[in-house]
Each structure stands twice: as C-alpha cells, then as structure tokens.
Amino acid sequence: MKSVVSVDKRSAPSIPLMFIRKLLSVLYRDRLSYLFLAPFMLCFAFFILAPVCMAIFMSFTSYDGFQSPTFIGFRNFISLLTQDQIFMKYALPNTLKFAFFVGPIGYMLTFFVAWLIYQMPKSIRDLVSLAFYAPSMAGGVALTVVWQAAFSGDYVGYLNHLLIKIGLIETPILWLQSPSYFLNIMIIVTIWMSFGVGFLAMLAGFDTVNKELYEAGRIDGISNRLQEVFYITVPSMKPQMLFSSVMAIVGTLKAGAISTQLSGAQISPQYSGHLILNHIDDYAFLRYELGYASMISVVLLLISYFAMKLSYRLFGQKEGES
C-alpha cells in the first residue's frame, strides 16, 4: 500500500511572505549601504518620484486647483490630439524645430568647440573654456542685458545699428516682435548658452583618451585628425559623450523660459516661440486647467524618455566594450 504524505498547507509559508522575508534579510545584511543611500532616496522619492506619479494620476482628471479632481479617463489625451490647435500648429512643430537645431546641431557644435579648445596650449585653454562656459552661468541676466539690447527694435539696438550703418536695411526691424525671426533668435541664444556642464564634460573627456591609441592608429593607417576623432576619440570617451547628450536633451526639452524672457510676455508674438513647456505653463498658471497641463507634462516626459533611449543606443556601452 502506498503511503500518502499529507502536507499542512497552513504551515507552508506563502510565496509573498517568503519574498518579504528574503527582502528584509537582504536589507538587514546591507543596512549600512542603504543607510548612506537613504538621504538621496528620500529626496528622490519626495521631489521626483512622487510629483511624477501625481502628474500621471492628474493627467486622467479634470482639475482646476480649487475643486476636487474629477476622473475623465483619456479625454485629455484625445483633446490634445483632436482639438488643441495651438499644440498641433505651434507648440509641437516649434519644439521639434527648436530641438533639432539646439539638440543635435548644438551638441555637435559643442563637441567641435571643445575639441578645438583642447588643441590649445594649457596656459590659455582654461581662460578660453571659462569664456565659453560663463554665459551658461549668467542665465536670465545674459538674456535680458545682452540679447535684448542686441535685438532691440529701435535705432540703438546693436544689430539694427550695425545693419543700418553698413546699408543693409533702412529702417529698424522689430526682431523680438516679429514671428518670422523670433524662433530663430531663440535657437541662436540657446546655442550660445548651451556650453554648460556637458561642454566641460567633453573637455574633461579628452584627457581620458589614452595617447598611445593615437600612435597605434597611425601605425594602422590613420592619416588625419578627422579619422583620429572618429575612430579613436569618440569611442574612447563614450561616457562623457553620453552625459553631454543627456544634458543637451534635458536642456532642450525644458527650455521655455527663454521665450518669456526675450519677448517679455507669457505668450510669444503669434505663438512663434511657443514650446511645449510654454503650453504647460499656459494651461497650468494662466487657465488653471491643471489636469490638462499634467497630461501635457506626461507627454513631454515620454518624449524625453525616448530621446534618452536614443542617446543610450548611440553612446551607451555595448556588450564586450570596456
């Protein structure tokens, strides 16, 4: 006769309980490490994770800041795609154009300038680097003092005065009030201010390249500086390139205050400099449609995520790379 061994299911621990016990044992074993991580993790949870989760929740609601949020499902997302003409006609195209020039083109320009500066003697390299980095520290002060004076629409504006003096124009041009020029001016000013932390990271990255690789490259047939950059420099400083690309993406997509600072108004002339971030500010702080503004923030977060994935695909470490 076969013996049947009965197992009391109540005495066997459940899978969730076993997982919790294992997690607690790991936390206790590495308690000192988690203690040092705790300040950062708490700040990250309260100031990054919680607002993102709140924005995702509010994107499915109708909320004006005074009454309780009302759940409306995907109605905000449908309205963005079918009824929001300002977003489709101005905010999205302007952001894509702005991101194209300030992002990839500005990034390549930053790399090129950093490479040129690195070729200079050490004695003057630091001074030139500081000259390029200083505008990013000035921020709004540089916008209001330098660029508003340069693009002033009267005769004393620097650009108007120069063009009138050499005979290219006869009357002053209202640069900051003209929809034809405003977005292009935003792009120029943003690129001028984009030589920030990413620029310094690239400069530091050139020092990490093993100089023996250049000698080995010449033996293998590399004959000019362009080939050195493409085959040796860029692959050797991928971490710095990745960091700079992430900073460029963040700086590009969060740009929006530049439109307000240049035009002096919350909404730029005929929405010519209206970016997605300006659209969020418009609905959040002017119309008090906080649910709709949260939905646009979520859309911007998704755009940022896919842009980051592209950067990691281009500059991230591949399998087998050291």
Short mmCIF file of C-alpha atoms in Angstrom, two decimals:
data_model
loop_
_atom_site.label_atom_id
_atom_site.label_comp_id
_atom_site.label_asym_id
_atom_site.label_seq_id
_atom_site.Cartn_x
_atom_site.Cartn_y
_atom_site.Cartn_z
CA MET A 1 0.00 0.00 0.00
CA LYS A 2 1.32 3.41 -0.97
CA SER A 3 1.83 5.79 1.86
CA VAL A 4 0.40 9.22 1.39
CA VAL A 5 2.30 12.05 2.98
CA SER A 6 -0.04 14.90 3.77
CA VAL A 7 1.32 18.41 3.91
CA ASP A 8 -0.38 21.01 6.00
CA LYS A 9 -0.78 23.97 3.64
CA ARG A 10 -1.27 26.30 6.56
CA SER A 11 2.22 25.55 7.88
CA ALA A 12 3.94 26.17 4.49
CA PRO A 13 4.89 29.86 4.03
CA SER A 14 3.22 31.63 1.10
CA ILE A 15 5.25 32.99 -1.80
CA PRO A 16 4.65 36.71 -0.92
CA LEU A 17 5.68 36.02 2.67
CA MET A 18 8.87 34.29 1.54
CA PHE A 19 9.66 37.20 -0.75
CA ILE A 20 9.16 39.69 2.08
CA ARG A 21 11.40 37.69 4.40
CA LYS A 22 14.13 37.45 1.78
CA LEU A 23 13.87 41.19 1.06
CA LEU A 24 14.12 42.05 4.76
CA SER A 25 17.14 39.79 5.16
CA VAL A 26 18.89 41.48 2.24
CA LEU A 27 18.07 44.93 3.64
CA TYR A 28 19.41 43.96 7.04
CA ARG A 29 22.57 42.45 5.57
CA ASP A 30 23.35 45.63 3.58
CA ARG A 31 21.86 48.01 6.13
CA LEU A 32 24.93 50.26 6.25
CA SER A 33 24.87 50.82 2.47
CA TYR A 34 21.18 51.61 2.47
CA LEU A 35 21.70 53.98 5.40
CA PHE A 36 24.10 56.06 3.29
CA LEU A 37 21.68 55.91 0.33
CA ALA A 38 18.70 56.92 2.46
CA PRO A 39 19.06 60.75 2.19
CA PHE A 40 19.24 60.65 -1.60
CA MET A 41 16.48 58.04 -1.92
CA LEU A 42 14.16 60.05 0.33
CA CYS A 43 14.79 63.25 -1.66
CA PHE A 44 14.33 61.35 -4.93
CA ALA A 45 11.07 59.82 -3.70
CA PHE A 46 9.59 63.08 -2.39
CA PHE A 47 10.77 65.53 -5.06
CA ILE A 48 11.00 63.37 -8.22
CA LEU A 49 9.04 60.14 -7.94
CA ALA A 50 6.03 61.49 -6.05
CA PRO A 51 5.47 64.51 -8.40
CA VAL A 52 5.77 62.25 -11.47
CA CYS A 53 3.22 59.80 -10.06
CA MET A 54 0.95 62.71 -9.12
CA ALA A 55 1.22 64.16 -12.64
CA ILE A 56 0.37 60.79 -14.20
CA PHE A 57 -2.68 60.50 -11.95
CA MET A 58 -3.83 64.06 -12.60
CA SER A 59 -3.44 63.61 -16.38
CA PHE A 60 -6.57 61.43 -16.26
CA THR A 61 -8.57 64.04 -14.34
CA SER A 62 -10.16 67.43 -14.75
CA TYR A 63 -8.76 69.68 -12.02
CA ASP A 64 -8.73 73.45 -11.60
CA GLY A 65 -6.86 73.70 -8.29
CA PHE A 66 -9.95 74.56 -6.24
CA GLN A 67 -12.41 71.69 -6.58
CA SER A 68 -11.67 68.01 -6.20
CA PRO A 69 -10.20 66.26 -9.26
CA THR A 70 -12.74 64.52 -11.49
CA PHE A 71 -11.65 61.35 -13.25
CA ILE A 72 -12.26 61.64 -17.02
CA GLY A 73 -10.09 58.83 -18.41
CA PHE A 74 -8.26 59.50 -21.67
CA ARG A 75 -10.33 62.57 -22.54
CA ASN A 76 -7.38 64.94 -22.04
CA PHE A 77 -5.19 62.91 -24.39
CA ILE A 78 -7.94 62.78 -27.02
CA SER A 79 -8.46 66.54 -26.75
CA LEU A 80 -4.73 67.13 -27.23
CA LEU A 81 -4.71 65.16 -30.49
CA THR A 82 -8.04 66.31 -31.91
CA GLN A 83 -8.95 69.74 -30.51
CA ASP A 84 -5.82 71.53 -29.29
CA GLN A 85 -4.90 73.54 -32.40
CA ILE A 86 -2.30 75.63 -30.57
CA PHE A 87 -0.39 72.49 -29.60
CA MET A 88 -0.53 70.89 -33.05
CA LYS A 89 0.04 74.09 -35.04
CA TYR A 90 2.62 75.86 -32.89
CA ALA A 91 3.88 74.09 -29.74
CA LEU A 92 4.78 70.72 -31.27
CA PRO A 93 6.34 71.98 -34.56
CA ASN A 94 8.23 74.75 -32.75
CA THR A 95 9.56 72.27 -30.19
CA LEU A 96 10.67 69.82 -32.89
CA LYS A 97 12.45 72.56 -34.85
CA PHE A 98 13.97 74.00 -31.69
CA ALA A 99 15.08 70.55 -30.50
CA PHE A 100 16.61 69.68 -33.89
CA PHE A 101 18.85 72.76 -34.05
CA VAL A 102 19.62 73.13 -30.35
CA GLY A 103 19.91 69.37 -29.75
CA PRO A 104 21.95 67.53 -32.42
CA ILE A 105 23.43 70.58 -34.14
CA GLY A 106 24.19 72.34 -30.86
CA TYR A 107 25.63 69.12 -29.49
CA MET A 108 27.98 68.67 -32.46
CA LEU A 109 28.97 72.33 -32.24
CA THR A 110 29.74 71.90 -28.53
CA PHE A 111 31.92 68.87 -29.28
CA PHE A 112 33.72 70.69 -32.10
CA VAL A 113 34.43 73.78 -29.99
CA ALA A 114 35.59 71.63 -27.06
CA TRP A 115 37.92 69.74 -29.41
CA LEU A 116 39.34 72.99 -30.81
CA ILE A 117 39.92 74.39 -27.32
CA TYR A 118 41.67 71.19 -26.27
CA GLN A 119 44.21 71.69 -29.06
CA MET A 120 45.28 74.99 -27.49
CA PRO A 121 48.21 75.30 -25.08
CA LYS A 122 47.31 74.56 -21.47
CA SER A 123 48.17 78.13 -20.43
CA ILE A 124 45.27 79.69 -22.38
CA ARG A 125 42.92 76.71 -22.55
CA ASP A 126 41.36 77.40 -19.15
CA LEU A 127 40.68 81.06 -19.95
CA VAL A 128 39.01 80.22 -23.27
CA SER A 129 36.96 77.47 -21.60
CA LEU A 130 35.79 79.92 -18.95
CA ALA A 131 34.78 82.42 -21.64
CA PHE A 132 32.57 79.80 -23.30
CA TYR A 133 31.19 78.47 -20.01
CA ALA A 134 30.37 81.87 -18.46
CA PRO A 135 27.13 82.51 -20.46
CA SER A 136 25.55 79.33 -19.07
CA MET A 137 26.12 80.65 -15.53
CA ALA A 138 24.68 84.08 -16.33
CA GLY A 139 21.32 82.65 -17.45
CA GLY A 140 18.46 85.13 -17.47
CA VAL A 141 20.75 88.06 -16.74
CA ALA A 142 22.58 87.49 -20.02
CA LEU A 143 19.27 87.22 -21.87
CA THR A 144 17.88 90.48 -20.58
CA VAL A 145 21.06 92.55 -20.60
CA VAL A 146 22.89 91.30 -23.67
CA TRP A 147 20.43 89.82 -26.11
CA GLN A 148 17.51 92.18 -25.58
CA ALA A 149 19.91 95.05 -26.20
CA ALA A 150 21.36 93.30 -29.25
CA PHE A 151 17.93 92.62 -30.81
CA SER A 152 16.25 95.82 -29.70
CA GLY A 153 13.79 97.08 -32.31
CA ASP A 154 14.94 100.72 -32.31
CA TYR A 155 17.91 102.51 -33.86
CA VAL A 156 20.15 101.96 -30.84
CA GLY A 157 19.80 98.17 -30.96
CA TYR A 158 23.19 96.64 -31.68
CA LEU A 159 22.07 94.57 -34.67
CA ASN A 160 19.85 97.28 -36.17
CA HIS A 161 22.57 99.90 -35.73
CA LEU A 162 25.13 97.66 -37.46
CA LEU A 163 22.84 96.76 -40.39
CA ILE A 164 21.80 100.40 -40.91
CA LYS A 165 25.40 101.55 -40.72
CA ILE A 166 26.57 99.16 -43.46
CA GLY A 167 23.48 99.90 -45.57
CA LEU A 168 21.70 96.53 -45.50
CA ILE A 169 18.47 97.98 -44.05
CA GLU A 170 17.00 101.48 -43.91
CA THR A 171 14.55 101.19 -41.02
CA PRO A 172 14.91 99.22 -37.77
CA ILE A 173 13.49 95.71 -37.62
CA LEU A 174 11.40 94.61 -34.65
CA TRP A 175 13.35 91.42 -34.10
CA LEU A 176 11.70 90.30 -30.86
CA GLN A 177 8.19 91.22 -32.01
CA SER A 178 8.34 89.62 -35.45
CA PRO A 179 7.08 86.00 -35.71
CA SER A 180 9.42 85.45 -38.68
CA TYR A 181 12.56 85.96 -36.59
CA PHE A 182 11.61 85.12 -33.01
CA LEU A 183 12.13 81.33 -33.01
CA ASN A 184 15.42 81.66 -34.88
CA ILE A 185 16.63 84.15 -32.28
CA MET A 186 15.63 81.71 -29.54
CA ILE A 187 17.71 79.00 -31.23
CA ILE A 188 20.77 81.26 -31.55
CA VAL A 189 20.59 82.41 -27.94
CA THR A 190 20.05 78.88 -26.59
CA ILE A 191 23.02 77.50 -28.52
CA TRP A 192 25.11 80.39 -27.19
CA MET A 193 24.09 79.41 -23.66
CA SER A 194 24.42 75.64 -24.19
CA PHE A 195 28.15 75.49 -23.38
CA GLY A 196 27.49 74.35 -19.85
CA VAL A 197 28.23 71.23 -17.82
CA GLY A 198 28.14 69.00 -20.89
CA PHE A 199 30.76 71.20 -22.53
CA LEU A 200 33.04 70.82 -19.51
CA ALA A 201 32.45 67.06 -19.50
CA MET A 202 33.64 66.85 -23.10
CA LEU A 203 36.75 68.87 -22.27
CA ALA A 204 37.47 66.51 -19.40
CA GLY A 205 36.78 63.52 -21.63
CA PHE A 206 39.63 64.41 -23.98
CA ASP A 207 42.05 63.95 -21.08
CA THR A 208 40.82 60.40 -20.51
CA VAL A 209 41.79 59.23 -24.01
CA ASN A 210 44.91 57.07 -23.97
CA LYS A 211 47.52 58.90 -26.05
CA GLU A 212 49.09 55.59 -27.06
CA LEU A 213 45.97 54.84 -29.09
CA TYR A 214 46.80 57.70 -31.45
CA GLU A 215 50.26 56.26 -32.06
CA ALA A 216 48.79 52.81 -32.67
CA GLY A 217 46.23 54.37 -35.02
CA ARG A 218 48.93 55.99 -37.12
CA ILE A 219 50.63 52.61 -37.47
CA ASP A 220 47.30 51.06 -38.55
CA GLY A 221 46.79 53.65 -41.28
CA ILE A 222 45.02 56.65 -39.70
CA SER A 223 46.36 59.62 -41.66
CA ASN A 224 44.45 62.74 -40.47
CA ARG A 225 42.86 64.31 -37.40
CA LEU A 226 39.31 63.66 -38.56
CA GLN A 227 39.93 59.91 -38.65
CA GLU A 228 41.50 60.14 -35.19
CA VAL A 229 38.36 61.79 -33.83
CA PHE A 230 36.01 59.30 -35.50
CA TYR A 231 37.89 56.07 -34.79
CA ILE A 232 39.69 56.83 -31.52
CA THR A 233 38.47 59.94 -29.67
CA VAL A 234 34.69 59.40 -29.81
CA PRO A 235 34.78 55.65 -28.93
CA SER A 236 37.21 56.34 -26.06
CA MET A 237 35.05 59.00 -24.38
CA LYS A 238 31.57 57.49 -24.74
CA PRO A 239 30.66 58.07 -21.04
CA GLN A 240 31.33 61.79 -21.40
CA MET A 241 29.51 61.87 -24.75
CA LEU A 242 26.51 60.13 -23.15
CA PHE A 243 26.45 62.55 -20.22
CA SER A 244 26.67 65.54 -22.55
CA SER A 245 23.89 64.22 -24.78
CA VAL A 246 21.61 63.66 -21.76
CA MET A 247 22.31 67.20 -20.52
CA ALA A 248 21.61 68.55 -24.02
CA ILE A 249 18.28 66.71 -24.19
CA VAL A 250 17.22 67.91 -20.75
CA GLY A 251 18.25 71.48 -21.51
CA THR A 252 16.45 71.45 -24.86
CA LEU A 253 13.16 69.98 -23.70
CA LYS A 254 12.94 72.10 -20.54
CA ALA A 255 13.59 75.31 -22.49
CA GLY A 256 10.63 77.60 -22.33
CA ALA A 257 11.59 80.45 -20.06
CA ILE A 258 13.78 81.85 -22.83
CA SER A 259 10.67 82.72 -24.84
CA THR A 260 9.19 84.67 -21.93
CA GLN A 261 12.47 86.41 -21.12
CA LEU A 262 13.10 87.53 -24.69
CA SER A 263 9.57 88.67 -25.53
CA GLY A 264 8.69 90.00 -22.07
CA ALA A 265 5.29 88.25 -22.22
CA GLN A 266 3.98 84.85 -21.20
CA ILE A 267 2.91 84.15 -24.79
CA SER A 268 5.36 84.96 -27.60
CA PRO A 269 4.25 87.02 -30.64
CA GLN A 270 1.64 84.95 -32.56
CA TYR A 271 2.89 81.83 -30.76
CA SER A 272 6.09 81.97 -32.85
CA GLY A 273 8.25 80.86 -29.90
CA HIS A 274 5.60 78.75 -28.19
CA LEU A 275 7.19 75.48 -26.99
CA ILE A 276 5.64 72.54 -25.17
CA LEU A 277 6.83 73.88 -21.82
CA ASN A 278 5.18 77.23 -22.58
CA HIS A 279 1.99 75.31 -23.39
CA ILE A 280 2.17 73.62 -19.98
CA ASP A 281 2.66 76.98 -18.23
CA ASP A 282 -0.23 78.45 -20.24
CA TYR A 283 -2.73 75.82 -19.08
CA ALA A 284 -1.33 75.48 -15.55
CA PHE A 285 -0.77 79.10 -14.45
CA LEU A 286 -2.98 81.16 -16.78
CA ARG A 287 -6.01 78.93 -17.38
CA TYR A 288 -5.72 76.81 -14.20
CA GLU A 289 -6.51 73.62 -16.12
CA LEU A 290 -4.09 71.59 -14.04
CA GLY A 291 -5.31 68.20 -15.22
CA TYR A 292 -4.74 69.11 -18.84
CA ALA A 293 -1.35 70.65 -18.03
CA SER A 294 -0.35 67.45 -16.20
CA MET A 295 -1.29 65.45 -19.28
CA ILE A 296 1.00 67.59 -21.47
CA SER A 297 3.75 67.10 -18.87
CA VAL A 298 3.33 63.34 -19.19
CA VAL A 299 3.59 63.63 -22.99
CA LEU A 300 6.79 65.67 -22.59
CA LEU A 301 8.10 63.03 -20.16
CA LEU A 302 7.50 60.30 -22.77
CA ILE A 303 9.29 62.36 -25.44
CA SER A 304 12.23 62.81 -23.04
CA TYR A 305 12.28 59.08 -22.31
CA PHE A 306 12.52 58.06 -25.97
CA ALA A 307 15.17 60.73 -26.58
CA MET A 308 17.19 59.31 -23.67
CA LYS A 309 16.84 55.79 -25.09
CA LEU A 310 18.23 57.04 -28.39
CA SER A 311 21.20 58.61 -26.60
CA TYR A 312 21.94 55.38 -24.75
CA ARG A 313 21.70 53.49 -28.04
CA LEU A 314 24.25 55.82 -29.65
CA PHE A 315 26.72 56.39 -26.81
CA GLY A 316 26.00 53.62 -24.28
CA GLN A 317 28.48 50.86 -23.65
CA LYS A 318 27.90 47.84 -25.89
CA GLU A 319 28.47 44.27 -24.79
CA GLY A 320 32.14 43.39 -24.93
CA GLU A 321 33.29 47.02 -24.68
CA SER A 322 35.48 48.01 -21.77
#
